[in-house]
Amino acid sequence: MANCILHKNRQIRAIGDRFLFRIPGWKLLMEVFCVEPGTVERGVQLMKEGHLLAIAPGGVREALFGDEYYCISWGKRCGFAKIALQAKVPIIPVFTQNVRESFRSLGIGRSWFRKLYEKTRLPLVPIYGGFPVKLRTFIGDAIPYDPNLTAEQLAKKVQLAVEELIVRNQHIPGSILWGLINRIYSGQNYHINR
């Protein structure tokens, strides 16, 4: 991020779930870390101002309920694609290896917690972890702006690109033990099933 600011004079902004801004004291924290509430209009405005935009289409739902199999659960979300199409910018798919091994949500009562989340939109799911697994971020090829694509088609194209990054760079099912071994042994993707 520092290189992007220093060498390109561009700031990376993030889109965060709106509930974060309702937690007492967090609104200021979100502003300090350049996290904006997620709306298409604000995303387009930021892109037109020359900022880069980091968006996790799966959002809180995928963070809380994603598992070691790394299935993408974006549903019908395509706001990120609408932003890219309206701002006429490419999308760069990104995947972080072992990201779901660093923190996990409890498997017990998962369906009940999912129903509670869907009803309230509050992340009241017990998590555990903070494991010092090796995290490596892989950046895919840019998906150029194409005015002939709909937001849904672009979202699907991005999803396929992220899934390809997952298949190439993540041991499935993910394992906390493998992530810890990666921390010690830095062999280049030595455990990936191809």
mmCIF file of N, CA and C in Angstrom, residues 111-186:
data_model
loop_
_atom_site.group_PDB
_atom_site.id
_atom_site.type_symbol
_atom_site.label_atom_id
_atom_site.label_comp_id
_atom_site.label_asym_id
_atom_site.label_seq_id
_atom_site.Cartn_x
_atom_site.Cartn_y
_atom_site.Cartn_z
ATOM 1 N N SER A 111 -25.613 -23.369 11.238
ATOM 2 C CA SER A 111 -26.857 -23.045 10.524
ATOM 3 C C SER A 111 -27.714 -22.077 11.347
ATOM 4 N N TRP A 112 -27.715 -22.228 12.670
ATOM 5 C CA TRP A 112 -28.477 -21.314 13.514
ATOM 6 C C TRP A 112 -27.881 -19.907 13.454
ATOM 7 N N PHE A 113 -26.554 -19.817 13.539
ATOM 8 C CA PHE A 113 -25.895 -18.516 13.453
ATOM 9 C C PHE A 113 -26.107 -17.878 12.076
ATOM 10 N N ARG A 114 -26.161 -18.704 11.049
ATOM 11 C CA ARG A 114 -26.401 -18.182 9.692
ATOM 12 C C ARG A 114 -27.795 -17.570 9.604
ATOM 13 N N LYS A 115 -28.787 -18.276 10.155
ATOM 14 C CA LYS A 115 -30.156 -17.741 10.154
ATOM 15 C C LYS A 115 -30.228 -16.434 10.938
ATOM 16 N N LEU A 116 -29.529 -16.402 12.082
ATOM 17 C CA LEU A 116 -29.499 -15.189 12.895
ATOM 18 C C LEU A 116 -28.866 -14.042 12.121
ATOM 19 N N TYR A 117 -27.778 -14.320 11.421
ATOM 20 C CA TYR A 117 -27.111 -13.281 10.626
ATOM 21 C C TYR A 117 -28.024 -12.788 9.504
ATOM 22 N N GLU A 118 -28.673 -13.709 8.800
ATOM 23 C CA GLU A 118 -29.543 -13.322 7.682
ATOM 24 C C GLU A 118 -30.708 -12.457 8.166
ATOM 25 N N LYS A 119 -31.160 -12.708 9.379
ATOM 26 C CA LYS A 119 -32.289 -11.954 9.920
ATOM 27 C C LYS A 119 -31.879 -10.583 10.450
ATOM 28 N N THR A 120 -30.724 -10.506 11.127
ATOM 29 C CA THR A 120 -30.320 -9.269 11.798
ATOM 30 C C THR A 120 -29.206 -8.510 11.082
ATOM 31 N N ARG A 121 -28.432 -9.193 10.229
ATOM 32 C CA ARG A 121 -27.243 -8.636 9.560
ATOM 33 C C ARG A 121 -26.157 -8.236 10.558
ATOM 34 N N LEU A 122 -26.221 -8.786 11.759
ATOM 35 C CA LEU A 122 -25.179 -8.542 12.757
ATOM 36 C C LEU A 122 -24.264 -9.759 12.824
ATOM 37 N N PRO A 123 -22.959 -9.556 12.840
ATOM 38 C CA PRO A 123 -22.013 -10.684 12.842
ATOM 39 C C PRO A 123 -21.840 -11.285 14.237
ATOM 40 N N LEU A 124 -22.876 -11.926 14.740
ATOM 41 C CA LEU A 124 -22.856 -12.493 16.083
ATOM 42 C C LEU A 124 -22.421 -13.952 16.055
ATOM 43 N N VAL A 125 -21.372 -14.246 15.327
ATOM 44 C CA VAL A 125 -20.871 -15.607 15.166
ATOM 45 C C VAL A 125 -19.572 -15.739 15.945
ATOM 46 N N PRO A 126 -19.485 -16.737 16.837
ATOM 47 C CA PRO A 126 -18.219 -16.907 17.567
ATOM 48 C C PRO A 126 -17.098 -17.363 16.630
ATOM 49 N N ILE A 127 -15.977 -16.670 16.701
ATOM 50 C CA ILE A 127 -14.821 -17.041 15.892
ATOM 51 C C ILE A 127 -13.657 -17.391 16.811
ATOM 52 N N TYR A 128 -12.725 -18.139 16.270
ATOM 53 C CA TYR A 128 -11.510 -18.462 17.012
ATOM 54 C C TYR A 128 -10.340 -18.386 16.045
ATOM 55 N N GLY A 129 -9.169 -18.290 16.582
ATOM 56 C CA GLY A 129 -8.013 -18.279 15.703
ATOM 57 C C GLY A 129 -7.001 -17.225 16.044
ATOM 58 N N GLY A 130 -6.615 -16.504 15.011
ATOM 59 C CA GLY A 130 -5.462 -15.628 15.123
ATOM 60 C C GLY A 130 -4.199 -16.452 14.903
ATOM 61 N N PHE A 131 -4.370 -17.554 14.141
ATOM 62 C CA PHE A 131 -3.252 -18.451 13.894
ATOM 63 C C PHE A 131 -2.228 -17.778 12.983
ATOM 64 N N PRO A 132 -0.953 -17.918 13.292
ATOM 65 C CA PRO A 132 0.081 -17.262 12.481
ATOM 66 C C PRO A 132 0.421 -18.046 11.216
ATOM 67 N N VAL A 133 -0.597 -18.313 10.418
ATOM 68 C CA VAL A 133 -0.384 -19.056 9.176
ATOM 69 C C VAL A 133 0.269 -18.138 8.144
ATOM 70 N N LYS A 134 0.928 -18.737 7.181
ATOM 71 C CA LYS A 134 1.562 -17.973 6.105
ATOM 72 C C LYS A 134 0.478 -17.473 5.160
ATOM 73 N N LEU A 135 0.409 -16.165 4.991
ATOM 74 C CA LEU A 135 -0.542 -15.559 4.075
ATOM 75 C C LEU A 135 0.234 -15.019 2.879
ATOM 76 N N ARG A 136 -0.176 -15.430 1.700
ATOM 77 C CA ARG A 136 0.422 -14.924 0.460
ATOM 78 C C ARG A 136 -0.708 -14.457 -0.443
ATOM 79 N N THR A 137 -0.551 -13.279 -0.981
ATOM 80 C CA THR A 137 -1.587 -12.724 -1.847
ATOM 81 C C THR A 137 -1.175 -12.871 -3.298
ATOM 82 N N PHE A 138 -2.098 -13.385 -4.103
ATOM 83 C CA PHE A 138 -1.872 -13.610 -5.523
ATOM 84 C C PHE A 138 -2.773 -12.662 -6.312
ATOM 85 N N ILE A 139 -2.183 -11.982 -7.265
ATOM 86 C CA ILE A 139 -2.910 -11.011 -8.073
ATOM 87 C C ILE A 139 -3.059 -11.584 -9.478
ATOM 88 N N GLY A 140 -4.305 -11.686 -9.915
ATOM 89 C CA GLY A 140 -4.588 -12.240 -11.234
ATOM 90 C C GLY A 140 -4.469 -11.190 -12.327
ATOM 91 N N ASP A 141 -4.704 -11.626 -13.540
ATOM 92 C CA ASP A 141 -4.689 -10.717 -14.679
ATOM 93 C C ASP A 141 -5.908 -9.809 -14.637
ATOM 94 N N ALA A 142 -5.700 -8.564 -15.010
ATOM 95 C CA ALA A 142 -6.799 -7.598 -15.022
ATOM 96 C C ALA A 142 -7.872 -8.026 -16.021
ATOM 97 N N ILE A 143 -9.097 -7.814 -15.632
ATOM 98 C CA ILE A 143 -10.234 -8.058 -16.517
ATOM 99 C C ILE A 143 -10.631 -6.685 -17.061
ATOM 100 N N PRO A 144 -10.355 -6.431 -18.344
ATOM 101 C CA PRO A 144 -10.545 -5.075 -18.872
ATOM 102 C C PRO A 144 -12.022 -4.666 -18.941
ATOM 103 N N TYR A 145 -12.220 -3.359 -18.956
ATOM 104 C CA TYR A 145 -13.563 -2.804 -19.129
ATOM 105 C C TYR A 145 -14.110 -3.238 -20.478
ATOM 106 N N ASP A 146 -15.329 -3.740 -20.474
ATOM 107 C CA ASP A 146 -15.990 -4.151 -21.710
ATOM 108 C C ASP A 146 -17.426 -3.636 -21.651
ATOM 109 N N PRO A 147 -17.760 -2.621 -22.448
ATOM 110 C CA PRO A 147 -19.105 -2.035 -22.386
ATOM 111 C C PRO A 147 -20.203 -2.996 -22.832
ATOM 112 N N ASN A 148 -19.835 -4.115 -23.468
ATOM 113 C CA ASN A 148 -20.837 -5.072 -23.947
ATOM 114 C C ASN A 148 -21.288 -6.045 -22.867
ATOM 115 N N LEU A 149 -20.598 -6.057 -21.713
ATOM 116 C CA LEU A 149 -20.967 -6.969 -20.631
ATOM 117 C C LEU A 149 -21.980 -6.314 -19.702
ATOM 118 N N THR A 150 -22.888 -7.138 -19.175
ATOM 119 C CA THR A 150 -23.776 -6.659 -18.117
ATOM 120 C C THR A 150 -23.036 -6.834 -16.794
ATOM 121 N N ALA A 151 -23.558 -6.223 -15.739
ATOM 122 C CA ALA A 151 -22.929 -6.356 -14.417
ATOM 123 C C ALA A 151 -22.902 -7.824 -13.986
ATOM 124 N N GLU A 152 -23.967 -8.561 -14.274
ATOM 125 C CA GLU A 152 -24.023 -9.972 -13.891
ATOM 126 C C GLU A 152 -22.971 -10.787 -14.645
ATOM 127 N N GLN A 153 -22.806 -10.503 -15.938
ATOM 128 C CA GLN A 153 -21.803 -11.224 -16.730
ATOM 129 C C GLN A 153 -20.388 -10.905 -16.247
ATOM 130 N N LEU A 154 -20.132 -9.648 -15.932
ATOM 131 C CA LEU A 154 -18.815 -9.261 -15.432
ATOM 132 C C LEU A 154 -18.552 -9.893 -14.075
ATOM 133 N N ALA A 155 -19.559 -9.908 -13.212
ATOM 134 C CA ALA A 155 -19.404 -10.525 -11.889
ATOM 135 C C ALA A 155 -19.058 -12.006 -12.026
ATOM 136 N N LYS A 156 -19.712 -12.690 -12.953
ATOM 137 C CA LYS A 156 -19.425 -14.113 -13.186
ATOM 138 C C LYS A 156 -18.006 -14.303 -13.705
ATOM 139 N N LYS A 157 -17.568 -13.431 -14.593
ATOM 140 C CA LYS A 157 -16.217 -13.502 -15.138
ATOM 141 C C LYS A 157 -15.176 -13.318 -14.027
ATOM 142 N N VAL A 158 -15.433 -12.377 -13.128
ATOM 143 C CA VAL A 158 -14.523 -12.139 -12.001
ATOM 144 C C VAL A 158 -14.534 -13.345 -11.058
ATOM 145 N N GLN A 159 -15.714 -13.891 -10.809
ATOM 146 C CA GLN A 159 -15.811 -15.063 -9.937
ATOM 147 C C GLN A 159 -14.988 -16.217 -10.499
ATOM 148 N N LEU A 160 -15.077 -16.462 -11.789
ATOM 149 C CA LEU A 160 -14.294 -17.535 -12.410
ATOM 150 C C LEU A 160 -12.794 -17.271 -12.286
ATOM 151 N N ALA A 161 -12.382 -16.004 -12.417
ATOM 152 C CA ALA A 161 -10.965 -15.654 -12.289
ATOM 153 C C ALA A 161 -10.471 -15.883 -10.862
ATOM 154 N N VAL A 162 -11.287 -15.544 -9.873
ATOM 155 C CA VAL A 162 -10.903 -15.765 -8.468
ATOM 156 C C VAL A 162 -10.860 -17.257 -8.172
ATOM 157 N N GLU A 163 -11.842 -18.003 -8.687
ATOM 158 C CA GLU A 163 -11.832 -19.459 -8.488
ATOM 159 C C GLU A 163 -10.585 -20.085 -9.087
ATOM 160 N N GLU A 164 -10.135 -19.578 -10.234
ATOM 161 C CA GLU A 164 -8.904 -20.078 -10.849
ATOM 162 C C GLU A 164 -7.691 -19.788 -9.958
ATOM 163 N N LEU A 165 -7.658 -18.605 -9.354
ATOM 164 C CA LEU A 165 -6.569 -18.284 -8.421
ATOM 165 C C LEU A 165 -6.588 -19.223 -7.216
ATOM 166 N N ILE A 166 -7.774 -19.550 -6.738
ATOM 167 C CA ILE A 166 -7.902 -20.460 -5.599
ATOM 168 C C ILE A 166 -7.386 -21.841 -5.972
ATOM 169 N N VAL A 167 -7.822 -22.359 -7.117
ATOM 170 C CA VAL A 167 -7.409 -23.702 -7.555
ATOM 171 C C VAL A 167 -5.894 -23.776 -7.721
ATOM 172 N N ARG A 168 -5.290 -22.734 -8.278
ATOM 173 C CA ARG A 168 -3.846 -22.729 -8.517
ATOM 174 C C ARG A 168 -3.021 -22.550 -7.251
ATOM 175 N N ASN A 169 -3.573 -21.869 -6.233
ATOM 176 C CA ASN A 169 -2.731 -21.424 -5.127
ATOM 177 C C ASN A 169 -3.165 -21.849 -3.731
ATOM 178 N N GLN A 170 -4.197 -22.668 -3.609
ATOM 179 C CA GLN A 170 -4.678 -23.049 -2.284
ATOM 180 C C GLN A 170 -4.847 -24.554 -2.173
ATOM 181 N N HIS A 171 -4.279 -25.134 -1.132
ATOM 182 C CA HIS A 171 -4.505 -26.546 -0.834
ATOM 183 C C HIS A 171 -5.951 -26.679 -0.366
ATOM 184 N N ILE A 172 -6.706 -27.578 -1.004
ATOM 185 C CA ILE A 172 -8.115 -27.782 -0.675
ATOM 186 C C ILE A 172 -8.291 -29.198 -0.163
ATOM 187 N N PRO A 173 -8.876 -29.446 0.975
ATOM 188 C CA PRO A 173 -9.360 -28.440 1.910
ATOM 189 C C PRO A 173 -8.195 -27.737 2.598
ATOM 190 N N GLY A 174 -8.440 -26.487 2.970
ATOM 191 C CA GLY A 174 -7.430 -25.721 3.683
ATOM 192 C C GLY A 174 -7.139 -26.356 5.031
ATOM 193 N N SER A 175 -5.967 -26.126 5.525
ATOM 194 C CA SER A 175 -5.553 -26.740 6.780
ATOM 195 C C SER A 175 -4.740 -25.748 7.594
ATOM 196 N N ILE A 176 -5.102 -25.590 8.850
ATOM 197 C CA ILE A 176 -4.347 -24.716 9.740
ATOM 198 C C ILE A 176 -2.923 -25.244 9.865
ATOM 199 N N LEU A 177 -2.760 -26.568 9.962
ATOM 200 C CA LEU A 177 -1.433 -27.161 10.079
ATOM 201 C C LEU A 177 -0.569 -26.825 8.864
ATOM 202 N N TRP A 178 -1.127 -26.979 7.632
ATOM 203 C CA TRP A 178 -0.365 -26.631 6.423
ATOM 204 C C TRP A 178 0.010 -25.153 6.414
ATOM 205 N N GLY A 179 -0.917 -24.320 6.861
ATOM 206 C CA GLY A 179 -0.636 -22.894 6.923
ATOM 207 C C GLY A 179 0.510 -22.571 7.871
ATOM 208 N N LEU A 180 0.554 -23.290 8.988
ATOM 209 C CA LEU A 180 1.652 -23.094 9.947
ATOM 210 C C LEU A 180 2.966 -23.629 9.390
ATOM 211 N N ILE A 181 2.904 -24.767 8.691
ATOM 212 C CA ILE A 181 4.111 -25.319 8.067
ATOM 213 C C ILE A 181 4.634 -24.343 7.016
ATOM 214 N N ASN A 182 3.724 -23.723 6.253
ATOM 215 C CA ASN A 182 4.137 -22.708 5.266
ATOM 216 C C ASN A 182 4.878 -21.560 5.930
ATOM 217 N N ARG A 183 4.510 -21.251 7.149
ATOM 218 C CA ARG A 183 5.169 -20.169 7.876
ATOM 219 C C ARG A 183 6.640 -20.519 8.117
ATOM 220 N N ILE A 184 6.910 -21.801 8.368
ATOM 221 C CA ILE A 184 8.273 -22.251 8.678
ATOM 222 C C ILE A 184 9.037 -22.604 7.407
ATOM 223 N N TYR A 185 8.410 -23.413 6.565
ATOM 224 C CA TYR A 185 9.035 -23.843 5.322
ATOM 225 C C TYR A 185 8.456 -23.011 4.193
ATOM 226 N N SER A 186 9.278 -22.272 3.512
ATOM 227 C CA SER A 186 8.768 -21.352 2.498
ATOM 228 C C SER A 186 8.896 -21.902 1.090
#
